[in-house]
PDB file of C-alpha atoms and ligand atoms in Angstrom:
ATOM      1  CA  UNK A  24      71.586 -86.427 -33.479  1.00  0.00           C
ATOM      2  CA  UNK A  25      69.799 -89.835 -32.649  1.00  0.00           C
ATOM      3  CA  UNK A  26      65.878 -89.351 -33.039  1.00  0.00           C
ATOM      4  CA  UNK A  27      65.276 -92.336 -31.324  1.00  0.00           C
ATOM      5  CA  UNK A  28      66.759 -91.243 -28.332  1.00  0.00           C
ATOM      6  CA  UNK A  29      64.530 -87.474 -28.255  1.00  0.00           C
ATOM      7  CA  UNK A  30      61.325 -88.444 -30.210  1.00  0.00           C
ATOM      8  CA  UNK A  31      58.269 -87.877 -27.723  1.00  0.00           C
ATOM      9  CA  UNK A  32      54.915 -90.289 -28.290  1.00  0.00           C
ATOM     10  CA  UNK A  33      51.976 -88.141 -28.270  1.00  0.00           C
ATOM     11  CA  UNK A  34      48.638 -89.351 -27.175  1.00  0.00           C
ATOM     12  CA  UNK A  35      46.772 -86.118 -27.476  1.00  0.00           C
ATOM     13  CA  UNK A  36      45.986 -84.982 -31.091  1.00  0.00           C
ATOM     14  CA  UNK A  37      48.310 -82.916 -32.813  1.00  0.00           C
ATOM     15  CA  UNK A  38      47.499 -79.417 -34.639  1.00  0.00           C
ATOM     16  CA  UNK A  39      49.301 -78.575 -38.177  1.00  0.00           C
ATOM     17  CA  UNK A  40      49.121 -75.938 -39.815  1.00  0.00           C
ATOM     18  CA  UNK A  41      50.129 -74.772 -43.426  1.00  0.00           C
ATOM     19  CA  UNK A  42      50.292 -71.282 -43.971  1.00  0.00           C
ATOM     20  CA  UNK A  43      50.766 -71.107 -47.862  1.00  0.00           C
ATOM     21  CA  UNK A  44      50.858 -67.861 -49.823  1.00  0.00           C
ATOM     22  CA  UNK A  45      47.650 -68.464 -50.959  1.00  0.00           C
ATOM     23  CA  UNK A  46      45.708 -70.249 -48.178  1.00  0.00           C
ATOM     24  CA  UNK A  47      46.250 -71.805 -44.718  1.00  0.00           C
ATOM     25  CA  UNK A  48      44.820 -74.929 -43.608  1.00  0.00           C
ATOM     26  CA  UNK A  49      44.701 -76.449 -40.249  1.00  0.00           C
ATOM     27  CA  UNK A  50      44.212 -79.745 -39.358  1.00  0.00           C
ATOM     28  CA  UNK A  51      43.448 -82.170 -36.480  1.00  0.00           C
ATOM     29  CA  UNK A  52      46.105 -85.164 -36.122  1.00  0.00           C
ATOM     30  CA  UNK A  53      45.009 -87.905 -34.071  1.00  0.00           C
ATOM     31  CA  UNK A  54      48.626 -89.431 -34.349  1.00  0.00           C
ATOM     32  CA  UNK A  55      51.694 -87.828 -35.550  1.00  0.00           C
ATOM     33  CA  UNK A  56      52.343 -91.590 -36.539  1.00  0.00           C
ATOM     34  CA  UNK A  57      49.905 -91.298 -39.455  1.00  0.00           C
ATOM     35  CA  UNK A  58      48.988 -88.850 -42.335  1.00  0.00           C
ATOM     36  CA  UNK A  59      45.467 -89.192 -41.896  1.00  0.00           C
ATOM     37  CA  UNK A  60      44.016 -85.782 -40.183  1.00  0.00           C
ATOM     38  CA  UNK A  61      40.619 -83.746 -39.960  1.00  0.00           C
ATOM     39  CA  UNK A  62      40.280 -80.777 -41.885  1.00  0.00           C
ATOM     40  CA  UNK A  63      39.789 -77.970 -39.531  1.00  0.00           C
ATOM     41  CA  UNK A  64      39.519 -74.956 -41.458  1.00  0.00           C
ATOM     42  CA  UNK A  65      40.832 -73.720 -44.910  1.00  0.00           C
ATOM     43  CA  UNK A  66      40.800 -69.898 -45.449  1.00  0.00           C
ATOM     44  CA  UNK A  67      42.801 -67.047 -47.186  1.00  0.00           C
ATOM     45  CA  UNK A  68      46.033 -66.315 -45.804  1.00  0.00           C
ATOM     46  CA  UNK A  69      45.675 -62.917 -44.473  1.00  0.00           C
ATOM     47  CA  UNK A  70      48.838 -60.548 -45.266  1.00  0.00           C
ATOM     48  CA  UNK A  71      48.301 -58.837 -42.085  1.00  0.00           C
ATOM     49  CA  UNK A  72      50.237 -60.787 -39.562  1.00  0.00           C
ATOM     50  CA  UNK A  73      48.024 -59.739 -36.723  1.00  0.00           C
ATOM     51  CA  UNK A  74      44.913 -60.798 -38.270  1.00  0.00           C
ATOM     52  CA  UNK A  75      46.374 -64.225 -39.176  1.00  0.00           C
ATOM     53  CA  UNK A  76      47.528 -65.119 -35.836  1.00  0.00           C
ATOM     54  CA  UNK A  77      43.879 -63.992 -34.549  1.00  0.00           C
ATOM     55  CA  UNK A  78      42.413 -66.127 -37.154  1.00  0.00           C
ATOM     56  CA  UNK A  79      44.343 -69.316 -36.454  1.00  0.00           C
ATOM     57  CA  UNK A  80      43.893 -68.765 -32.357  1.00  0.00           C
ATOM     58  CA  UNK A  81      40.298 -68.625 -33.179  1.00  0.00           C
ATOM     59  CA  UNK A  82      40.129 -72.069 -34.983  1.00  0.00           C
ATOM     60  CA  UNK A  83      42.250 -73.850 -32.226  1.00  0.00           C
ATOM     61  CA  UNK A  84      39.741 -72.198 -29.726  1.00  0.00           C
ATOM     62  CA  UNK A  85      36.567 -72.990 -31.704  1.00  0.00           C
ATOM     63  CA  UNK A  86      37.379 -76.625 -32.420  1.00  0.00           C
ATOM     64  CA  UNK A  87      37.363 -77.280 -28.826  1.00  0.00           C
ATOM     65  CA  UNK A  88      41.096 -78.465 -29.347  1.00  0.00           C
ATOM     66  CA  UNK A  89      42.101 -77.835 -25.444  1.00  0.00           C
ATOM     67  CA  UNK A  90      44.518 -80.554 -24.905  1.00  0.00           C
ATOM     68  CA  UNK A  91      46.307 -80.799 -28.115  1.00  0.00           C
ATOM     69  CA  UNK A  92      49.922 -82.266 -27.606  1.00  0.00           C
ATOM     70  CA  UNK A  93      51.329 -79.538 -29.974  1.00  0.00           C
ATOM     71  CA  UNK A  94      51.372 -77.334 -32.873  1.00  0.00           C
ATOM     72  CA  UNK A  95      53.194 -77.950 -35.864  1.00  0.00           C
ATOM     73  CA  UNK A  96      53.503 -75.120 -38.519  1.00  0.00           C
ATOM     74  CA  UNK A  97      54.322 -75.258 -42.237  1.00  0.00           C
ATOM     75  CA  UNK A  98      55.079 -71.467 -43.870  1.00  0.00           C
ATOM     76  CA  UNK A  99      55.785 -70.347 -47.422  1.00  0.00           C
ATOM     77  CA  UNK A 100      58.563 -68.020 -46.301  1.00  0.00           C
ATOM     78  CA  UNK A 101      62.352 -68.395 -44.851  1.00  0.00           C
ATOM     79  CA  UNK A 102      62.586 -68.916 -41.468  1.00  0.00           C
ATOM     80  CA  UNK A 103      65.078 -67.526 -38.678  1.00  0.00           C
ATOM     81  CA  UNK A 104      67.950 -69.991 -37.954  1.00  0.00           C
ATOM     82  CA  UNK A 105      66.483 -70.353 -34.402  1.00  0.00           C
ATOM     83  CA  UNK A 106      63.073 -71.578 -36.208  1.00  0.00           C
ATOM     84  CA  UNK A 107      61.198 -68.667 -34.466  1.00  0.00           C
ATOM     85  CA  UNK A 108      59.881 -66.340 -37.004  1.00  0.00           C
ATOM     86  CA  UNK A 109      59.974 -65.541 -40.567  1.00  0.00           C
ATOM     87  CA  UNK A 110      63.056 -63.568 -42.193  1.00  0.00           C
ATOM     88  CA  UNK A 111      62.132 -63.078 -45.754  1.00  0.00           C
ATOM     89  CA  UNK A 112      59.028 -63.538 -47.537  1.00  0.00           C
ATOM     90  CA  UNK A 113      58.422 -61.840 -50.431  1.00  0.00           C
ATOM     91  CA  UNK A 114      54.395 -62.505 -50.397  1.00  0.00           C
ATOM     92  CA  UNK A 115      53.640 -61.934 -46.482  1.00  0.00           C
ATOM     93  CA  UNK A 116      56.114 -59.071 -45.749  1.00  0.00           C
ATOM     94  CA  UNK A 117      54.112 -58.189 -42.250  1.00  0.00           C
ATOM     95  CA  UNK A 118      55.223 -61.289 -40.949  1.00  0.00           C
ATOM     96  CA  UNK A 119      58.875 -60.603 -40.927  1.00  0.00           C
ATOM     97  CA  UNK A 120      61.023 -60.824 -37.675  1.00  0.00           C
ATOM     98  CA  UNK A 121      57.417 -61.441 -35.469  1.00  0.00           C
ATOM     99  CA  UNK A 122      57.939 -63.928 -32.826  1.00  0.00           C
ATOM    100  CA  UNK A 123      55.502 -66.192 -34.783  1.00  0.00           C
ATOM    101  CA  UNK A 124      55.873 -69.428 -32.821  1.00  0.00           C
ATOM    102  CA  UNK A 125      56.472 -68.104 -29.645  1.00  0.00           C
ATOM    103  CA  UNK A 126      53.304 -65.586 -29.820  1.00  0.00           C
ATOM    104  CA  UNK A 127      50.910 -68.721 -31.120  1.00  0.00           C
ATOM    105  CA  UNK A 128      52.574 -71.219 -28.390  1.00  0.00           C
ATOM    106  CA  UNK A 129      51.449 -68.691 -25.489  1.00  0.00           C
ATOM    107  CA  UNK A 130      47.937 -67.880 -26.699  1.00  0.00           C
ATOM    108  CA  UNK A 131      46.905 -71.975 -27.738  1.00  0.00           C
ATOM    109  CA  UNK A 132      49.040 -72.692 -24.097  1.00  0.00           C
ATOM    110  CA  UNK A 133      50.646 -75.044 -26.391  1.00  0.00           C
ATOM    111  CA  UNK A 134      54.187 -76.483 -27.670  1.00  0.00           C
ATOM    112  CA  UNK A 135      54.918 -74.952 -31.556  1.00  0.00           C
ATOM    113  CA  UNK A 136      57.277 -75.888 -33.926  1.00  0.00           C
ATOM    114  CA  UNK A 137      57.703 -73.837 -37.101  1.00  0.00           C
ATOM    115  CA  UNK A 138      59.737 -74.767 -40.522  1.00  0.00           C
ATOM    116  CA  UNK A 139      59.608 -73.886 -44.017  1.00  0.00           C
ATOM    117  CA  UNK A 140      57.314 -75.398 -46.391  1.00  0.00           C
ATOM    118  CA  UNK A 141      60.346 -77.447 -48.089  1.00  0.00           C
ATOM    119  CA  UNK A 142      61.289 -79.069 -44.796  1.00  0.00           C
ATOM    120  CA  UNK A 143      57.740 -79.711 -43.829  1.00  0.00           C
ATOM    121  CA  UNK A 144      57.110 -81.402 -47.716  1.00  0.00           C
ATOM    122  CA  UNK A 145      60.181 -83.344 -46.689  1.00  0.00           C
ATOM    123  CA  UNK A 146      59.430 -85.210 -43.407  1.00  0.00           C
ATOM    124  CA  UNK A 147      55.912 -85.394 -45.207  1.00  0.00           C
ATOM    125  CA  UNK A 148      57.397 -87.472 -47.804  1.00  0.00           C
ATOM    126  CA  UNK A 149      60.565 -89.190 -45.674  1.00  0.00           C
ATOM    127  CA  UNK A 150      57.966 -90.585 -43.488  1.00  0.00           C
ATOM    128  CA  UNK A 151      54.879 -91.815 -45.703  1.00  0.00           C
ATOM    129  CA  UNK A 152      55.365 -91.208 -49.291  1.00  0.00           C
ATOM    130  CA  UNK A 153      57.967 -91.147 -51.814  1.00  0.00           C
ATOM    131  CA  UNK A 154      61.326 -90.875 -49.647  1.00  0.00           C
ATOM    132  CA  UNK A 155      60.435 -93.952 -47.059  1.00  0.00           C
ATOM    133  CA  UNK A 156      64.170 -95.361 -46.385  1.00  0.00           C
ATOM    134  CA  UNK A 157      66.021 -93.210 -48.738  1.00  0.00           C
ATOM    135  CA  UNK A 158      68.656 -91.502 -46.622  1.00  0.00           C
ATOM    136  CA  UNK A 159      70.215 -88.973 -48.959  1.00  0.00           C
ATOM    137  CA  UNK A 160      67.258 -86.867 -50.091  1.00  0.00           C
ATOM    138  CA  UNK A 161      65.973 -83.328 -51.377  1.00  0.00           C
ATOM    139  CA  UNK A 162      61.774 -82.217 -51.561  1.00  0.00           C
ATOM    140  CA  UNK A 163      61.286 -79.464 -54.360  1.00  0.00           C
ATOM    141  CA  UNK A 164      58.277 -77.536 -54.915  1.00  0.00           C
ATOM    142  CA  UNK A 165      57.874 -76.281 -58.420  1.00  0.00           C
ATOM    143  CA  UNK A 166      55.241 -73.669 -57.619  1.00  0.00           C
ATOM    144  CA  UNK A 167      54.911 -69.731 -57.387  1.00  0.00           C
ATOM    145  CA  UNK A 168      58.827 -70.073 -55.946  1.00  0.00           C
ATOM    146  CA  UNK A 169      61.238 -72.736 -56.267  1.00  0.00           C
ATOM    147  CA  UNK A 170      62.374 -74.042 -53.224  1.00  0.00           C
ATOM    148  CA  UNK A 171      64.085 -77.284 -51.792  1.00  0.00           C
ATOM    149  CA  UNK A 172      64.645 -78.755 -48.507  1.00  0.00           C
ATOM    150  CA  UNK A 173      67.408 -81.328 -48.391  1.00  0.00           C
ATOM    151  CA  UNK A 174      67.965 -84.625 -46.444  1.00  0.00           C
ATOM    152  CA  UNK A 175      71.274 -85.973 -45.683  1.00  0.00           C
ATOM    153  CA  UNK A 176      71.127 -89.004 -43.223  1.00  0.00           C
ATOM    154  CA  UNK A 177      73.240 -92.183 -42.201  1.00  0.00           C
ATOM    155  CA  UNK A 178      72.238 -94.973 -39.617  1.00  0.00           C
ATOM    156  CA  UNK A 179      69.305 -93.423 -37.920  1.00  0.00           C
ATOM    157  CA  UNK A 180      70.694 -90.317 -37.751  1.00  0.00           C
ATOM    158  CA  UNK A 181      69.749 -87.556 -40.171  1.00  0.00           C
ATOM    159  CA  UNK A 182      69.637 -83.297 -40.998  1.00  0.00           C
ATOM    160  CA  UNK A 183      67.276 -81.791 -42.693  1.00  0.00           C
ATOM    161  CA  UNK A 184      67.851 -78.094 -44.163  1.00  0.00           C
ATOM    162  CA  UNK A 185      66.014 -75.655 -45.828  1.00  0.00           C
ATOM    163  CA  UNK A 186      68.189 -74.433 -48.849  1.00  0.00           C
ATOM    164  CA  UNK A 187      68.174 -71.902 -51.489  1.00  0.00           C
ATOM    165  CA  UNK A 188      68.127 -74.104 -54.809  1.00  0.00           C
ATOM    166  CA  UNK A 189      66.033 -71.321 -56.544  1.00  0.00           C
ATOM    167  CA  UNK A 190      68.245 -68.496 -55.682  1.00  0.00           C
ATOM    168  CA  UNK A 191      71.424 -70.354 -57.092  1.00  0.00           C
ATOM    169  CA  UNK A 192      73.037 -68.287 -60.066  1.00  0.00           C
ATOM    170  CA  UNK A 193      73.190 -69.830 -63.811  1.00  0.00           C
ATOM    171  CA  UNK A 194      76.119 -69.158 -65.811  1.00  0.00           C
ATOM    172  CA  UNK A 195      75.189 -66.251 -68.551  1.00  0.00           C
ATOM    173  CA  UNK A 196      72.040 -65.446 -66.884  1.00  0.00           C
ATOM    174  CA  UNK A 197      71.164 -61.472 -66.668  1.00  0.00           C
ATOM    175  CA  UNK A 198      67.947 -61.993 -65.278  1.00  0.00           C
ATOM    176  CA  UNK A 199      67.118 -59.751 -62.483  1.00  0.00           C
ATOM    177  CA  UNK A 200      65.431 -61.993 -59.743  1.00  0.00           C
ATOM    178  CA  UNK A 201      62.931 -60.963 -57.073  1.00  0.00           C
ATOM    179  CA  UNK A 202      65.078 -61.950 -54.411  1.00  0.00           C
ATOM    180  CA  UNK A 203      67.594 -58.752 -55.630  1.00  0.00           C
ATOM    181  CA  UNK A 204      69.868 -60.437 -56.752  1.00  0.00           C
ATOM    182  CA  UNK A 205      70.903 -61.240 -60.725  1.00  0.00           C
ATOM    183  CA  UNK A 206      70.892 -64.478 -62.609  1.00  0.00           C
ATOM    184  CA  UNK A 207      68.663 -66.712 -60.278  1.00  0.00           C
ATOM    185  CA  UNK A 208      67.689 -70.473 -61.544  1.00  0.00           C
ATOM    186  CA  UNK A 209      64.144 -68.620 -60.485  1.00  0.00           C
ATOM    187  CA  UNK A 210      64.157 -66.264 -63.445  1.00  0.00           C
ATOM    188  CA  UNK A 211      63.213 -69.677 -65.394  1.00  0.00           C
ATOM    189  CA  UNK A 212      61.409 -71.622 -62.671  1.00  0.00           C
ATOM    190  CA  UNK A 213      59.317 -69.610 -60.618  1.00  0.00           C
ATOM    191  CA  UNK A 214      55.697 -69.235 -61.264  1.00  0.00           C
ATOM    192  CA  UNK A 215      54.907 -65.805 -59.718  1.00  0.00           C
ATOM    193  CA  UNK A 216      58.421 -63.899 -61.660  1.00  0.00           C
ATOM    194  CA  UNK A 217      57.593 -65.626 -64.772  1.00  0.00           C
ATOM    195  CA  UNK A 218      53.838 -64.798 -64.634  1.00  0.00           C
ATOM    196  CA  UNK A 219      55.009 -60.861 -64.227  1.00  0.00           C
ATOM    197  CA  UNK A 220      57.485 -61.735 -66.927  1.00  0.00           C
ATOM    198  CA  UNK A 221      55.344 -62.929 -69.637  1.00  0.00           C
ATOM    199  CA  UNK A 222      51.914 -61.553 -68.579  1.00  0.00           C
ATOM    200  CA  UNK A 223      50.018 -64.806 -67.598  1.00  0.00           C
ATOM    201  CA  UNK A 224      50.017 -67.667 -65.558  1.00  0.00           C
ATOM    202  CA  UNK A 225      52.551 -70.452 -66.496  1.00  0.00           C
ATOM    203  CA  UNK A 226      50.035 -72.729 -66.818  1.00  0.00           C
ATOM    204  CA  UNK A 227      48.662 -70.710 -69.794  1.00  0.00           C
ATOM    205  CA  UNK A 228      51.802 -70.742 -71.541  1.00  0.00           C
ATOM    206  CA  UNK A 229      51.718 -73.572 -74.136  1.00  0.00           C
ATOM    207  CA  UNK A 230      55.258 -72.466 -76.436  1.00  0.00           C
ATOM    208  CA  UNK A 231      57.270 -75.360 -76.598  1.00  0.00           C
ATOM    209  CA  UNK A 232      60.416 -73.818 -76.728  1.00  0.00           C
ATOM    210  CA  UNK A 233      59.491 -72.169 -73.236  1.00  0.00           C
ATOM    211  CA  UNK A 234      59.183 -75.223 -71.760  1.00  0.00           C
ATOM    212  CA  UNK A 235      62.240 -76.769 -73.085  1.00  0.00           C
ATOM    213  CA  UNK A 236      64.174 -73.593 -71.334  1.00  0.00           C
ATOM    214  CA  UNK A 237      62.611 -74.172 -67.833  1.00  0.00           C
ATOM    215  CA  UNK A 238      63.444 -77.885 -68.248  1.00  0.00           C
ATOM    216  CA  UNK A 239      66.917 -77.326 -69.111  1.00  0.00           C
ATOM    217  CA  UNK A 240      67.385 -74.596 -66.299  1.00  0.00           C
ATOM    218  CA  UNK A 241      65.801 -76.721 -63.867  1.00  0.00           C
ATOM    219  CA  UNK A 242      67.608 -79.759 -65.262  1.00  0.00           C
ATOM    220  CA  UNK A 243      71.065 -78.036 -64.431  1.00  0.00           C
ATOM    221  CA  UNK A 244      69.679 -76.613 -60.962  1.00  0.00           C
ATOM    222  CA  UNK A 245      69.435 -80.004 -59.595  1.00  0.00           C
ATOM    223  CA  UNK A 246      72.358 -81.900 -61.189  1.00  0.00           C
ATOM    224  CA  UNK A 247      74.327 -78.605 -59.437  1.00  0.00           C
ATOM    225  CA  UNK A 248      72.321 -79.821 -55.973  1.00  0.00           C
ATOM    226  CA  UNK A 249      73.048 -83.174 -56.798  1.00  0.00           C
ATOM    227  CA  UNK A 250      76.727 -83.049 -57.197  1.00  0.00           C
ATOM    228  CA  UNK A 251      77.222 -80.702 -53.997  1.00  0.00           C
ATOM    229  CA  UNK A 252      75.447 -82.928 -51.733  1.00  0.00           C
ATOM    230  CA  UNK A 253      75.383 -86.543 -53.574  1.00  0.00           C
ATOM    231  CA  UNK A 254      72.054 -87.012 -52.942  1.00  0.00           C
ATOM    232  CA  UNK A 255      70.035 -90.245 -54.802  1.00  0.00           C
ATOM    233  CA  UNK A 256      66.525 -88.993 -54.892  1.00  0.00           C
ATOM    234  CA  UNK A 257      64.120 -85.886 -55.181  1.00  0.00           C
ATOM    235  CA  UNK A 258      61.069 -85.833 -54.551  1.00  0.00           C
ATOM    236  CA  UNK A 259      59.277 -83.290 -56.926  1.00  0.00           C
ATOM    237  CA  UNK A 260      55.812 -81.336 -55.952  1.00  0.00           C
ATOM    238  CA  UNK A 261      54.371 -77.663 -56.158  1.00  0.00           C
ATOM    239  CA  UNK A 262      51.302 -76.734 -58.204  1.00  0.00           C
ATOM    240  CA  UNK A 263      53.819 -76.521 -61.756  1.00  0.00           C
ATOM    241  CA  UNK A 264      54.956 -79.841 -61.377  1.00  0.00           C
ATOM    242  CA  UNK A 265      51.963 -81.709 -60.293  1.00  0.00           C
ATOM    243  CA  UNK A 266      49.917 -80.079 -63.393  1.00  0.00           C
ATOM    244  CA  UNK A 267      52.094 -80.660 -65.766  1.00  0.00           C
ATOM    245  CA  UNK A 268      52.946 -84.285 -66.086  1.00  0.00           C
ATOM    246  CA  UNK A 269      55.464 -84.300 -68.754  1.00  0.00           C
ATOM    247  CA  UNK A 270      57.517 -82.324 -66.671  1.00  0.00           C
ATOM    248  CA  UNK A 271      59.396 -84.868 -64.216  1.00  0.00           C
ATOM    249  CA  UNK A 272      60.230 -87.125 -67.652  1.00  0.00           C
ATOM    250  CA  UNK A 273      61.821 -84.231 -69.414  1.00  0.00           C
ATOM    251  CA  UNK A 274      64.054 -83.384 -66.318  1.00  0.00           C
ATOM    252  CA  UNK A 275      65.009 -87.283 -65.827  1.00  0.00           C
ATOM    253  CA  UNK A 276      65.724 -87.484 -69.569  1.00  0.00           C
ATOM    254  CA  UNK A 277      68.149 -84.320 -69.235  1.00  0.00           C
ATOM    255  CA  UNK A 278      69.587 -85.217 -66.390  1.00  0.00           C
ATOM    256  CA  UNK A 279      70.305 -89.007 -67.283  1.00  0.00           C
ATOM    257  CA  UNK A 280      72.145 -87.109 -69.772  1.00  0.00           C
ATOM    258  CA  UNK A 281      74.439 -84.587 -68.195  1.00  0.00           C
ATOM    259  CA  UNK A 282      75.143 -86.338 -65.039  1.00  0.00           C
ATOM    260  CA  UNK A 283      78.277 -88.634 -64.876  1.00  0.00           C
ATOM    261  CA  UNK A 284      78.882 -90.530 -63.430  1.00  0.00           C
ATOM    262  CA  UNK A 285      76.639 -90.448 -60.497  1.00  0.00           C
ATOM    263  CA  UNK A 286      72.584 -90.947 -60.698  1.00  0.00           C
ATOM    264  CA  UNK A 287      69.726 -88.597 -59.505  1.00  0.00           C
ATOM    265  CA  UNK A 288      66.243 -90.105 -59.581  1.00  0.00           C
ATOM    266  CA  UNK A 289      63.181 -88.062 -59.595  1.00  0.00           C
ATOM    267  CA  UNK A 290      59.988 -89.382 -58.024  1.00  0.00           C
ATOM    268  CA  UNK A 291      56.845 -87.179 -57.922  1.00  0.00           C
ATOM    269  CA  UNK A 292      55.580 -86.410 -54.471  1.00  0.00           C
ATOM    270  CA  UNK A 293      53.012 -89.132 -53.544  1.00  0.00           C
ATOM    271  CA  UNK A 294      51.323 -86.892 -50.985  1.00  0.00           C
ATOM    272  CA  UNK A 295      51.135 -84.074 -53.105  1.00  0.00           C
ATOM    273  CA  UNK A 296      49.278 -80.620 -52.130  1.00  0.00           C
ATOM    274  CA  UNK A 297      49.044 -82.048 -48.756  1.00  0.00           C
ATOM    275  CA  UNK A 298      52.830 -82.659 -47.962  1.00  0.00           C
ATOM    276  CA  UNK A 299      53.652 -79.474 -46.077  1.00  0.00           C
ATOM    277  CA  UNK A 300      50.498 -79.977 -43.591  1.00  0.00           C
ATOM    278  CA  UNK A 301      51.346 -83.502 -42.987  1.00  0.00           C
ATOM    279  CA  UNK A 302      54.880 -83.033 -42.372  1.00  0.00           C
ATOM    280  CA  UNK A 303      53.889 -79.927 -40.064  1.00  0.00           C
ATOM    281  CA  UNK A 304      52.171 -82.395 -38.063  1.00  0.00           C
ATOM    282  CA  UNK A 305      55.424 -84.436 -37.789  1.00  0.00           C
ATOM    283  CA  UNK A 306      57.575 -81.697 -36.875  1.00  0.00           C
ATOM    284  CA  UNK A 307      56.479 -82.636 -33.293  1.00  0.00           C
ATOM    285  CA  UNK A 308      58.041 -85.995 -33.716  1.00  0.00           C
ATOM    286  CA  UNK A 309      61.599 -84.733 -35.161  1.00  0.00           C
ATOM    287  CA  UNK A 310      63.855 -83.297 -32.650  1.00  0.00           C
ATOM    288  CA  UNK A 311      64.677 -79.310 -33.414  1.00  0.00           C
ATOM    289  CA  UNK A 312      68.400 -80.635 -33.664  1.00  0.00           C
ATOM    290  CA  UNK A 313      67.889 -82.449 -36.968  1.00  0.00           C
ATOM    291  CA  UNK A 314      66.334 -79.586 -38.760  1.00  0.00           C
ATOM    292  CA  UNK A 315      68.707 -76.744 -39.846  1.00  0.00           C
ATOM    293  CA  UNK A 316      66.382 -73.804 -41.019  1.00  0.00           C
TER     294      UNK A 316
HETATM  295 ZN1   ZN B 407      66.466 -64.900 -56.391  1.00  0.00          ZN
END
């Protein structure tokens, strides 16, 4: 889809919402053309869907945002293919099959766009951060889960897709994943699963062998992604990657040895933890047809 032909220009402010597994942040963006925003609110994400919806609407109305041109929302959950709600969310089960986008749109009298947080992270990095000018690329978040989004572009056209990188099966892996399958990459790299397995938060694990295995498995997952899609660059984000500066070079050196003849470059996501929020607002500038939920 040609983006130039269908992208609107917004003169009123945009609301960006990032619904994470732990916190929800709401920002006011003067324009979709810059990553700068004013933080309107940050509060714990409510497990109760109706309560969460009420809180978001309250913030938007309390702040007197009556003329928002649109609302873009990022959520740490798998989105239905039509982009209107959530279909898989281990951390937010009450949100499943609720028409979030249309309800929020009705309650705030504003157009609403919704996407997976990795899609929003990718949009933000592609527009303002480490993936600018890269046509074929991905955004990887290494956090409570291992998620990714992919962009395949050419000459002003692109498709951005949410992909289940953490739930690709690794040969010989008999570990049971929280998703219900056996053998997923995320059984080695997902913060939530690892904490349940080892009884302590990942950031407290210091054993070298643990981190060697972590990097070995994630490198294989990224090589598989590169071979299937022929992407050139991956922007890496998420709490585990951002807090452990040695992880990126460890992954890169493994990839350089194993991946032939093509190359895959890893870059630290430059927008850090704000990428999903910035990308949520950026949704309003991207035609819905360019995004495969
Ligand atoms: Zn899985």
